[in-house]
XYZ file of C-alpha atoms in Angstrom:
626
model
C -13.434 0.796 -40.424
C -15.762 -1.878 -41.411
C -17.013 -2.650 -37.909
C -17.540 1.524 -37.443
C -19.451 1.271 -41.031
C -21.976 -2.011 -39.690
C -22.561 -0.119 -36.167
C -24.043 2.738 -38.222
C -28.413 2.404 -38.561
C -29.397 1.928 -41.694
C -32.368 2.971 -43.744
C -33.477 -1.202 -43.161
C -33.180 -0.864 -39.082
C -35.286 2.422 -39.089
C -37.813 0.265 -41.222
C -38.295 -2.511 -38.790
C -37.959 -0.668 -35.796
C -41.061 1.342 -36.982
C -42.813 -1.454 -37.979
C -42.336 -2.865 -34.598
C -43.550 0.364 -32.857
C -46.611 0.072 -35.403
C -47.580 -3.133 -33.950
C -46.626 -2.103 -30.831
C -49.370 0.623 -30.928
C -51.711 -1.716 -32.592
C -51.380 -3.877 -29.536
C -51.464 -1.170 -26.608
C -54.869 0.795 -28.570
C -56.676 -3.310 -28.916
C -55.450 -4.227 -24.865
C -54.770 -0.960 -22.787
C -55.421 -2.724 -19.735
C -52.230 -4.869 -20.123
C -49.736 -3.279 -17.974
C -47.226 -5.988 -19.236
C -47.289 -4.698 -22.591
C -47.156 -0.722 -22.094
C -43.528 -1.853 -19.870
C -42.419 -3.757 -23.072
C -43.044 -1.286 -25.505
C -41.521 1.171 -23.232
C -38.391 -1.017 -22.840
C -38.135 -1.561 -26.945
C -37.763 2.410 -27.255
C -35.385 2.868 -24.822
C -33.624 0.103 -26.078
C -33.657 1.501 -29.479
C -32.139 4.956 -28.046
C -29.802 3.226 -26.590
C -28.628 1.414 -30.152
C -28.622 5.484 -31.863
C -25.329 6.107 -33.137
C -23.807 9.782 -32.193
C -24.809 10.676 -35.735
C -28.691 10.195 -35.711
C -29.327 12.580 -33.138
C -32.745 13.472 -34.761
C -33.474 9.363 -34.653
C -32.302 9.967 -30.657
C -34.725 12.658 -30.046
C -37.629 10.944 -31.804
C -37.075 8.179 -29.871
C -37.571 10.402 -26.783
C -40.331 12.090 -27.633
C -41.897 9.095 -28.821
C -41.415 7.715 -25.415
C -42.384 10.369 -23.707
C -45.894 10.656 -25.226
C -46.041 6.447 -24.544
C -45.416 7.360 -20.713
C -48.217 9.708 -20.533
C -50.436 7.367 -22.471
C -49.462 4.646 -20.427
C -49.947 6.243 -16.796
C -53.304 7.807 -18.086
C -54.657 4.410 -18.816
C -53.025 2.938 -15.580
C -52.943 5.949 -12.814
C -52.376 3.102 -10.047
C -49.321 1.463 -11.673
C -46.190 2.515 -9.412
C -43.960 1.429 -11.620
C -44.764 3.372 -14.994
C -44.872 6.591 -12.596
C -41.161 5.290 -11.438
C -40.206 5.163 -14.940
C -41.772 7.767 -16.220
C -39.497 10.255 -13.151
C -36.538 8.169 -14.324
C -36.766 9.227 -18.259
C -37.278 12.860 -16.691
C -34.428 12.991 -14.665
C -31.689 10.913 -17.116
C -32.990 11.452 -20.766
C -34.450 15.106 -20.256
C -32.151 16.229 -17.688
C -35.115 17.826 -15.600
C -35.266 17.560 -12.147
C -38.038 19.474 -11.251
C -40.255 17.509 -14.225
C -39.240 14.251 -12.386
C -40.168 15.378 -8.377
C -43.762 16.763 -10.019
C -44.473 12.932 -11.420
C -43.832 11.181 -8.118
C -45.548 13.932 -6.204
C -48.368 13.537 -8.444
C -47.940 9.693 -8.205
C -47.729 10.165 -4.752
C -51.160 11.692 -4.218
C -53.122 8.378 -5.773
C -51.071 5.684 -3.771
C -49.763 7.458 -0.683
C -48.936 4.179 0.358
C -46.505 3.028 -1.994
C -43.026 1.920 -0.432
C -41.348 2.072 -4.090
C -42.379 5.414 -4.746
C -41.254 6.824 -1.725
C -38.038 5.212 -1.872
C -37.753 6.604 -5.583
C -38.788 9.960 -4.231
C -36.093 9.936 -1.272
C -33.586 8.974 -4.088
C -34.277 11.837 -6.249
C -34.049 14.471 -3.692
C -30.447 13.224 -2.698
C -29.393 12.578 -5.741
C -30.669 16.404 -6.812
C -28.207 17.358 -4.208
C -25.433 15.346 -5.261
C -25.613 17.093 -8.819
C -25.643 20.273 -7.041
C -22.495 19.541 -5.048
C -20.809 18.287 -8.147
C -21.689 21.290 -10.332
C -20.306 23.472 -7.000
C -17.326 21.328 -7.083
C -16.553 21.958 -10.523
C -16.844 25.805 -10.378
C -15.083 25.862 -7.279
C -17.703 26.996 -4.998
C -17.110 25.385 -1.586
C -20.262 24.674 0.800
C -20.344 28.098 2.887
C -19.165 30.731 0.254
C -21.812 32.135 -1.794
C -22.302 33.653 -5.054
C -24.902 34.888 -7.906
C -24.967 32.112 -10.194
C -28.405 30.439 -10.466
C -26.576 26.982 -10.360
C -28.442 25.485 -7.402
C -31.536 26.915 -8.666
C -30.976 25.114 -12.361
C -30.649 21.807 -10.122
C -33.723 21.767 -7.835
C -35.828 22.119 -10.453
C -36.223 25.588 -12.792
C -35.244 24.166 -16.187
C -36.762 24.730 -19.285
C -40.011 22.317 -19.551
C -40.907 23.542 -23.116
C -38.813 20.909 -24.888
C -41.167 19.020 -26.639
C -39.401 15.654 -25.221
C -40.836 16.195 -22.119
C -43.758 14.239 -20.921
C -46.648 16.070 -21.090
C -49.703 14.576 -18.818
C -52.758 16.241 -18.385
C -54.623 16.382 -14.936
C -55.942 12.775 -13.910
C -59.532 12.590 -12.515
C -58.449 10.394 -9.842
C -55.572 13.241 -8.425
C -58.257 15.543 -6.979
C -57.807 18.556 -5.960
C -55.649 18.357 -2.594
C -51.898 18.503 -2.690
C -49.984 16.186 -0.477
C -48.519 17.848 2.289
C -44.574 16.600 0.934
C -45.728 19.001 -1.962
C -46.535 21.842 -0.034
C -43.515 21.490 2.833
C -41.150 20.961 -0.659
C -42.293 23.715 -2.597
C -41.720 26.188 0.372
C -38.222 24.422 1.188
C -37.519 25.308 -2.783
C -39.146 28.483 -2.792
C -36.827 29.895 0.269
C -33.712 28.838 -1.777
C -34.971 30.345 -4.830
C -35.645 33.485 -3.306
C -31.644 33.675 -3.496
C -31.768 34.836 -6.866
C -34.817 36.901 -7.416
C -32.874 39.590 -6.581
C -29.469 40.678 -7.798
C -26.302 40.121 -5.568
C -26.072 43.907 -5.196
C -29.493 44.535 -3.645
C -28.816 42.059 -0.768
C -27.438 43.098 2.843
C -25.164 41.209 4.706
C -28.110 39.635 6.991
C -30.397 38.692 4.087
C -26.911 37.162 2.491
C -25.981 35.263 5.328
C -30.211 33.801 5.604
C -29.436 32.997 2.038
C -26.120 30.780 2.907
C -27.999 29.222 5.543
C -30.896 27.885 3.449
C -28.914 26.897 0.379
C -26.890 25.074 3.322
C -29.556 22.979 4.422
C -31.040 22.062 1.511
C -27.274 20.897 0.179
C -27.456 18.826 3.683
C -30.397 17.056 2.918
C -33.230 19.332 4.674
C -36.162 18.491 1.404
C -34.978 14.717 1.464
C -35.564 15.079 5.496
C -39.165 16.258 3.954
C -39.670 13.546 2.034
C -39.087 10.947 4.914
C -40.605 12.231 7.938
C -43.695 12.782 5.363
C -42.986 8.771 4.198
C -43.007 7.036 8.052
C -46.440 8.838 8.240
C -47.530 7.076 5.057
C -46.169 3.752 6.316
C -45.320 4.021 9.934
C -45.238 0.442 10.758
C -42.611 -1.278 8.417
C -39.338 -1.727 9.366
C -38.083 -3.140 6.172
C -39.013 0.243 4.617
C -36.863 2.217 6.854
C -33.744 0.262 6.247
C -34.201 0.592 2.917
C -33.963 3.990 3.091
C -31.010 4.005 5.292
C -29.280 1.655 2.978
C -30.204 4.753 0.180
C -28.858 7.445 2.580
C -25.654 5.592 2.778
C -24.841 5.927 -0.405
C -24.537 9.476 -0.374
C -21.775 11.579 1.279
C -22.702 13.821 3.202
C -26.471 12.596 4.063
C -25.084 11.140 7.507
C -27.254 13.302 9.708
C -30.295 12.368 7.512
C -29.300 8.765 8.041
C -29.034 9.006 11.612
C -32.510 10.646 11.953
C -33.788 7.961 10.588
C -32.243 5.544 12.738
C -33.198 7.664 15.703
C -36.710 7.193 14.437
C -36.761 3.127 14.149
C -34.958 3.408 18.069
C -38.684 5.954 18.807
C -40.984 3.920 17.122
C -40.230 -0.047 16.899
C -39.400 -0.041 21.115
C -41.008 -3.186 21.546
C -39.929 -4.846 18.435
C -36.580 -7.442 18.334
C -35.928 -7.571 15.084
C -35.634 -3.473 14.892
C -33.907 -3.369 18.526
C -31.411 -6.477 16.991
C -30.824 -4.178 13.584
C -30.020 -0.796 15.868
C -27.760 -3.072 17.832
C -25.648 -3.891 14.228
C -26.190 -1.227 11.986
C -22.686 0.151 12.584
C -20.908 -2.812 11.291
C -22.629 -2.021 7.855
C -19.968 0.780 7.645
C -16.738 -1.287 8.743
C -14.185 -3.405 6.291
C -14.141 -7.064 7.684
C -10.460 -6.175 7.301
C -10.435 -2.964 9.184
C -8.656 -3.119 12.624
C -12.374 -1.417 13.961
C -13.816 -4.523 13.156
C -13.096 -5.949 16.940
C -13.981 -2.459 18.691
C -17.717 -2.193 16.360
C -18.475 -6.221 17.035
C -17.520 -5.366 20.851
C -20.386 -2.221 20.804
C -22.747 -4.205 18.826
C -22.607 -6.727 21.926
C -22.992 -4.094 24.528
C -25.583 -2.614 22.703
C -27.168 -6.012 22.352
C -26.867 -6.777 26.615
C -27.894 -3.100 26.852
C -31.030 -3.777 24.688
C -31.743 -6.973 26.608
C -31.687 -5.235 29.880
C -34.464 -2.967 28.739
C -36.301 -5.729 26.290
C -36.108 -8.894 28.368
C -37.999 -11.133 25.706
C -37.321 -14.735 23.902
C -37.459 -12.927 19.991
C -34.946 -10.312 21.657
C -32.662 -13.658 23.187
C -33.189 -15.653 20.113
C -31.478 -12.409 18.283
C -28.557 -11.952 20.248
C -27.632 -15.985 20.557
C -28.585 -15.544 16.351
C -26.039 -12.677 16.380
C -22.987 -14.379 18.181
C -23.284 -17.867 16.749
C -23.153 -16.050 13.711
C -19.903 -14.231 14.300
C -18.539 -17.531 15.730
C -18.498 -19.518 12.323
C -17.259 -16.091 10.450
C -14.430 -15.759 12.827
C -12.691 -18.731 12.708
C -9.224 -17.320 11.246
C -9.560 -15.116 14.666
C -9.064 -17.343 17.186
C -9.364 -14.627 20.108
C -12.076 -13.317 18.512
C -14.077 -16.997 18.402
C -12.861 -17.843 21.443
C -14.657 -14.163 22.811
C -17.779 -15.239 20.877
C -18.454 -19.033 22.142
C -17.653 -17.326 25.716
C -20.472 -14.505 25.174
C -22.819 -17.026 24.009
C -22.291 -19.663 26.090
C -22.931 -16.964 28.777
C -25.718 -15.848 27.230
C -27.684 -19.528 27.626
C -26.999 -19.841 30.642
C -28.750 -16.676 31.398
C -31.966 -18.305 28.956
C -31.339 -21.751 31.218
C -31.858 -20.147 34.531
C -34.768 -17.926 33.539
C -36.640 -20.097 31.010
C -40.293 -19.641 31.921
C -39.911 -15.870 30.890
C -37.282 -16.395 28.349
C -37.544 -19.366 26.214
C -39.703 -19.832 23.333
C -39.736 -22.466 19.994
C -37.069 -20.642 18.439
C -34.960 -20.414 21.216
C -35.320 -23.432 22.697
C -34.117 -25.160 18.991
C -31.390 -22.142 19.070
C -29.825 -23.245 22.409
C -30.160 -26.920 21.786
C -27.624 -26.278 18.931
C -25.340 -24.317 21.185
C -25.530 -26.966 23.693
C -24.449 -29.707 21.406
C -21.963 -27.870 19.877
C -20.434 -26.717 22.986
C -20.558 -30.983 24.104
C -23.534 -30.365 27.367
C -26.299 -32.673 27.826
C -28.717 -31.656 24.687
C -30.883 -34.533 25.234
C -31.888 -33.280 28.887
C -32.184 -29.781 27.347
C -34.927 -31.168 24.698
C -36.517 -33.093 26.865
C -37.465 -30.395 28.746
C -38.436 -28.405 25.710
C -41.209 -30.663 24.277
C -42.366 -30.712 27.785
C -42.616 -27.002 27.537
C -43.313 -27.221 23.943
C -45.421 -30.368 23.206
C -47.565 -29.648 20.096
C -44.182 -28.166 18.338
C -43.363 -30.411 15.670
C -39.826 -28.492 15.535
C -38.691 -29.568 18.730
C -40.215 -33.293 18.835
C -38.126 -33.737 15.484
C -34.755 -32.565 17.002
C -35.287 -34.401 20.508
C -35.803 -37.220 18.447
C -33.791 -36.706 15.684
C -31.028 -36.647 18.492
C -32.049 -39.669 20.338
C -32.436 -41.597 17.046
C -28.966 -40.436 16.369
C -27.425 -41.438 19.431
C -28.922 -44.823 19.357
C -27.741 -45.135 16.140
C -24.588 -44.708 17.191
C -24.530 -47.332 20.022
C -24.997 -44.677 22.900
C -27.627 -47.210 23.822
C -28.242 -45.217 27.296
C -31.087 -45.521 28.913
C -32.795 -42.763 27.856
C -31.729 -43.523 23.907
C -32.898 -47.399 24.278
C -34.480 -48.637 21.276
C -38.141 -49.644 23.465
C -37.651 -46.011 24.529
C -37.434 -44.435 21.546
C -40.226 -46.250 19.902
C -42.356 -45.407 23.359
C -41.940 -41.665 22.409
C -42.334 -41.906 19.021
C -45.845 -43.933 18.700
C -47.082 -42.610 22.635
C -46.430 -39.191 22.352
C -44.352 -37.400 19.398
C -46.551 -37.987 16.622
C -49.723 -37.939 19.065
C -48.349 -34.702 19.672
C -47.970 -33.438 16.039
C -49.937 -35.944 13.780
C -49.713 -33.636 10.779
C -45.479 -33.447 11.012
C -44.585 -35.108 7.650
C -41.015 -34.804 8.798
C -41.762 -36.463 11.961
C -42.758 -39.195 10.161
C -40.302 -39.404 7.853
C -37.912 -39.638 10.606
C -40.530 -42.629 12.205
C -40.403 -44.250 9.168
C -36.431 -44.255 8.588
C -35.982 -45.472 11.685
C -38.441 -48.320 11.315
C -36.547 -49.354 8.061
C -33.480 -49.410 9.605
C -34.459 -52.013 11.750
C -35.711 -53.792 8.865
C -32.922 -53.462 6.837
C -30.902 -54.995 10.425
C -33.197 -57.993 10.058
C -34.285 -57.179 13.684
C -38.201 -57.014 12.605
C -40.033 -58.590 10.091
C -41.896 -56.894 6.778
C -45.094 -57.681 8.433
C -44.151 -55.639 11.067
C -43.245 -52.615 8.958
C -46.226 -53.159 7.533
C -48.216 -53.074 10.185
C -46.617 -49.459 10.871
C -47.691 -47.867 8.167
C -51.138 -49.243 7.903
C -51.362 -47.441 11.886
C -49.957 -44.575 10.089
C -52.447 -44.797 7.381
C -55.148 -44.434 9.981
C -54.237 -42.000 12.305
C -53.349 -39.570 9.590
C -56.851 -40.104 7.935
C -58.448 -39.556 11.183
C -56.408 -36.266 11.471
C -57.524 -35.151 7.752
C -61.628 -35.919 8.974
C -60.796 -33.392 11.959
C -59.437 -31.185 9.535
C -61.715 -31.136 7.392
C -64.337 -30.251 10.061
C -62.447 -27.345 11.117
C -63.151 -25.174 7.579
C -59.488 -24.679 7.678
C -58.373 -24.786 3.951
C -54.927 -25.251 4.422
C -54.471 -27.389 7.494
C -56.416 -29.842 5.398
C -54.257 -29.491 2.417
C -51.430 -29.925 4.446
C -52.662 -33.070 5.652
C -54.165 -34.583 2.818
C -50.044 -34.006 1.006
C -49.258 -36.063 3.959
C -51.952 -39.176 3.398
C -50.616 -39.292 0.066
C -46.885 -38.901 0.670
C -47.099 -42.015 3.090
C -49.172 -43.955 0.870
C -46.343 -43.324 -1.762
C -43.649 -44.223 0.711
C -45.170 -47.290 1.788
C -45.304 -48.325 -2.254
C -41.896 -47.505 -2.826
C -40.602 -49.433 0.093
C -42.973 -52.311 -1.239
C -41.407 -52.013 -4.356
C -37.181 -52.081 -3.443
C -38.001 -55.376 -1.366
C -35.254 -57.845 -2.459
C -36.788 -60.419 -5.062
C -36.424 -63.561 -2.881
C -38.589 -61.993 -0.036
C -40.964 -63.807 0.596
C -44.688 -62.444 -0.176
C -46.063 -59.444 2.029
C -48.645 -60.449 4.080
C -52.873 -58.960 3.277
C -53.858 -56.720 5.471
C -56.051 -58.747 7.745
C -53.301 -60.924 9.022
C -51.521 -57.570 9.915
C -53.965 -56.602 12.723
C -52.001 -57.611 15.521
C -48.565 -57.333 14.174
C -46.594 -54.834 16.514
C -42.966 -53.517 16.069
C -40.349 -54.224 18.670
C -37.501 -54.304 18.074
C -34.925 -55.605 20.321
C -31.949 -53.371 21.819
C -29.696 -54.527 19.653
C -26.791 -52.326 20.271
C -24.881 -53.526 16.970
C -23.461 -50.745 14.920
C -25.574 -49.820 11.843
C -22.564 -49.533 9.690
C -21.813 -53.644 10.075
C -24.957 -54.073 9.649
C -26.393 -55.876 6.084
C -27.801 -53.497 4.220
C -31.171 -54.458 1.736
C -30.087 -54.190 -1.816
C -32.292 -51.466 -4.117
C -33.329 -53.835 -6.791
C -32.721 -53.153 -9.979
C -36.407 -54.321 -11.486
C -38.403 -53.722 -8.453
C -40.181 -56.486 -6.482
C -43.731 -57.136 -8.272
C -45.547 -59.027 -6.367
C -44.753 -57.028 -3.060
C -45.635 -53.971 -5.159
C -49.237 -55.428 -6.038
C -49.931 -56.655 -2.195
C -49.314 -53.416 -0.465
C -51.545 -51.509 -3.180
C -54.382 -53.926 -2.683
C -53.486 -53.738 0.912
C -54.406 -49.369 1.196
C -56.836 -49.688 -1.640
C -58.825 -51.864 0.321
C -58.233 -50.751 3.776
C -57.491 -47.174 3.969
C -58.506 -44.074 1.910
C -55.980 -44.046 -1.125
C -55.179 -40.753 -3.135
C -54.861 -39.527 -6.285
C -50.819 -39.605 -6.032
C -50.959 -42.867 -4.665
C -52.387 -44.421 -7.381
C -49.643 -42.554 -9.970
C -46.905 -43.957 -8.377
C -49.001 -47.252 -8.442
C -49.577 -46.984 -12.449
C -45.619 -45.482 -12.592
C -44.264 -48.977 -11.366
C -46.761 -51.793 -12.520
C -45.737 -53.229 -15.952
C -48.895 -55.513 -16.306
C -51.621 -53.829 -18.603
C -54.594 -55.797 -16.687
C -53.327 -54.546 -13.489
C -52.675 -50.870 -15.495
C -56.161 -50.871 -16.388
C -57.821 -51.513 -12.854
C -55.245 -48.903 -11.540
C -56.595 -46.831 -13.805
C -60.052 -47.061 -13.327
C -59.521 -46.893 -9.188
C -57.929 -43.706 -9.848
C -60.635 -42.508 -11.686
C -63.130 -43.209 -8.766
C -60.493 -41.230 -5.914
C -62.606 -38.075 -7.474
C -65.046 -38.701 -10.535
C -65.067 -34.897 -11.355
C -61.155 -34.199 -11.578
C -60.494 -34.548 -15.229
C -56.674 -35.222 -15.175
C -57.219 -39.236 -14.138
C -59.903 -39.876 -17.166
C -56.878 -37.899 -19.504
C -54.671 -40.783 -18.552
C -56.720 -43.803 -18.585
C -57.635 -42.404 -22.171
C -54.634 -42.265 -23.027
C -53.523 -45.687 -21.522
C -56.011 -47.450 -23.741
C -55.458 -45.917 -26.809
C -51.741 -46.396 -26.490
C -52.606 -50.482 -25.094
C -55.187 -50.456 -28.684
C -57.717 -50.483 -26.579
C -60.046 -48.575 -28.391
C -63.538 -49.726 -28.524
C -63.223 -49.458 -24.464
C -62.201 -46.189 -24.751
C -64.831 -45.347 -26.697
C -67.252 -46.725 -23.807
């Protein structure tokens, strides 16, 4: 009884929830033009409607009209906002119960942004779900789908209520509508107007042949014939996205009886997208949307959806369309691995299905599918290094494939297969002569480069000076790459390259820095001019190999060679010198840090912020006054 009694509202909760909607209008009157803020105050009064107790029906309806008179404030100020149209239909249909009140605000939304994928969707949902009230109500009087009577039911439900209520949103005509209808409005309102036409006139007055043109129109409109409106009137508006199509497929779905409507709009993604994989790939599919992973049509659907996949091939002989189907069985391999028959039919069907690629690979093979197959190939145990090899011939600027070739052959030497092919000398000849001349700005390639190199450090079969030699080659070749970049105007080619300059540089300091103690001193750059890496084919397993220890300080003196080492022989950056000033303990070597970073770029604020701060936290303070 208590908890009943503290659920009630109070006189105090009416208070503060009008003082909030005071402030609330305060705010929306000063900044109209925040969108934001009309969406919050419309969510606080729907919240508070939802909080009304059965009792305070008068609070309930307040709250509704107040809301409604907020929506027409809001979309008068903001005619372009899809959303507070969406919203506005939504309070129509579920708070005010009227159909037809909803339809007119997305029809009228409709006419300023034609080209708005939510408010179609929203408008495709309406119509169906209009029809799915209509069923219900016919389901609970007893009316079946053929038999017909005089009740105004269906009429109530597609859109003849009452619209005098003084909870309903009243917006006047927006300058920006115009004058023209859309042409969903017209093709609609005559759809409507046919079925209304059912009872303008009493059951008595009609003959058998105007009752049976009656059945037949309430009869399509029950199967979806204005919601059929709505869409072919929507692929005109947007006739090129395929994303918006299956989203309204995935709507039709979840309505019974809208299965012809789904299929027509299926038949229209099989008219329009021809040429396109990803559409031909999702017709291929669809139907396995509709089956239980436990259903014993499971095998016959996956079955189609392969013949409809070689079928589509046959007629779309492209590498997106082959990169799709391998996409499609490798993914029903790994989900069917309680099916043994099944995964067995699967790794047979795409096995096949490379093998096709491999003979025809001029016309069939692209990035993608060259990475794709590579997978299969290794998976299935074949030769995947001959397979890549290939590839970044056919491929050679793809920084995609030169990482898995040599991710593979890094691997494989790695693991002793010391082969010819995966020799150490060989691997480093590919590398430095033609994978990262290839694709310079790779920072995964390089990563990769620079792993490897370590390893061999960390085997003791090169020297630091070697290493070090490495990255200042590195350091050059990449700044050479950001010059060209920068000549080419191309924004973010050279921001993707200058992230790279500075994410070596940082590397370089962090390997620097986790140098045992007892190394002895890195070498200055000058006596690293002709230091080459070679390492010998050691075919020794990296696993009983010694492994350098991460020390637990960091080693100083390495750390302060290899920053003088790039700040005086290569172009350092703005994150190189933060890791610098992260790991140096020394305030005179903090301070000239510092002021180095401050010269990278004398306009950028955020380096002065920190030296600042360095010196008044180091007492420095007369400098920092200078």
């Amino acid at each position: 009884r208590k908890q009943q009694h503290s659920a009630k509202t109070t006189l105090s909760d009416f208070s503060i929830t009008q003082r909030i909607i005071a402030i609330f209008e305060r705010a929306v009157v000063r900044h109209p033009e925040d969108v934001q803020l009309w969406l919050q105050f419309v969510e606080f009064i729907k919240s508070r409607r939802r909080m009304s107790t059965g009792d305070a029906d008068e609070e309930d309806d307040g709250h509704s009209r107040l809301l409604s008179q907020v929506f027409a404030r809001a979309i008068s100020a903001h005619p372009y906002e899809s959303q507070l149209w969406i919203k506005a239909a939504a309070h129509e249909l579920e708070v005010n119960m009227n159909g037809s009140a909803a339809r007119a605000l997305l029809q009228r939304a409709l006419r300023l942004i034609s080209d708005d994928k939510e408010l179609w969707i929203e408008y495709f949902r309406l119509e169906l779900l209009l029809v799915e009230k209509i069923k219900a109500r016919r389901r609970v009087l007893g009316i079946d789908g053929e038999k017909e009577t005089g009740d105004s039911d269906e009429v109530q439900a597609t859109g003849s209520e009452d619209t005098e209520d003084a909870g309903f949103i009243d917006l006047p005509q927006l300058d920006e509508e115009g004058g023209q209808d859309l042409m969903v409005e017209k093709l609609t309102e005559k759809a409507l107007a046919q079925l209304d036409q059912k009872t303008a006139a009493s059951a008595g007055n009609l003959t058998e042949e105007q009752r049976a043109a009656m059945s037949q129109q309430t009869n399509a409109y029950l199967q979806g014939a204005v919601a059929q409106i709505v869409f072919e009137q929507a692929i005109q508006a947007i006739s090129d996205d395929l994303s918006f199509r299956q989203e309204l497929i995935a709507i039709a779905g979840q309505f019974a009886g809208a299965e012809q409507l789904r299929q027509r709009v299926l038949d229209s993604i099989g008219q329009d997208f021809v040429t396109d994989a990803d559409a031909r790939a999702y017709l291929c599919s669809v139907h396995l949307s509709t089956i239980s992973t436990e259903s014993p049509e499971l095998i016959d659907g996956l079955q189609l959806a392969v013949e409809n996949f070689k079928q589509a091939l046959s007629e779309l002989d492209t590498p997106e369309m082959w990169a799709k189907y391998v996409e499609f069985l490798s993914q029903w391999l790994d989900a069917s691995e309680s099916m043994k028959s099944l995964q067995a039919y699967f790794a047979a069907q795409r096995k096949r299905a490379v093998a096709m690629i491999s003979e025809s690979r001029d016309a069939r093979l692209n990035e993608e599918l060259a990475l794709s197959c590579a997978d299969v190939i290794e998976a299935d145990g074949g030769d995947v290094l001959s397979w890549l090899a290939d590839a970044t011939q056919r491929f050679p600027e793809s920084a995609d494939v030169w990482h898995r070739r040599m991710s593979a052959l890094v691997a494989g030497n790695c693991d002793g297969l010391n082969s010819g092919i995966a020799s150490s000398s060989r691997i480093d000849n590919l590398f430095t002569s033609q994978a990262l001349l290839q694709a310079p700005a790779s920072r995964k390639l390089w990563d990769l480069w620079f792993n490897w190199t370590e390893l061999w450090f960390s085997r003791k079969d090169v020297s630091a000076d070697k290493v070090q030699a490495r990255y200042m080659s590195a350091f050059a070749r990449v700044t050479q790459q950001r010059t060209l970049q920068a000549l080419s105007a191309d924004p973010d080619s050279l921001a993707q390259v200058q992230a790279l300059v500075a994410h070596l540089q940082t590397r370089y300091i962090d390997w620097a820095w986790k140098l045992p103690a007892s190394h002895q001193p890195l070498s200055a750059f000058g006596e690293l001019a002709h230091a080459q890496f070679r390492p010998d084919d050691d075919d020794s397993d990296m696993e009983d190999s010694e492994q350098c220890a991460e020390p637990a300080t960091g080693n100083i003196e390495a750390l302060r060679q290899a920053y003088r080492n790039v700040s005086r022989h290569a172009f350092p950056t703005p994150g190189f010198y933060r890791r610098c000033i992260e790991l140096e303990t020394d305030a005179k070597h903090l301070a000239m840090l510092h002021e180095m970073a401050c010269r990278v770029d004398e306009a950028e604020s955020e380096p002065w912020l920190a030296y600042l701060r360095f010196l008044a936290e180091s007492k420095q303070l007369s400098q920092a006054s200078d």
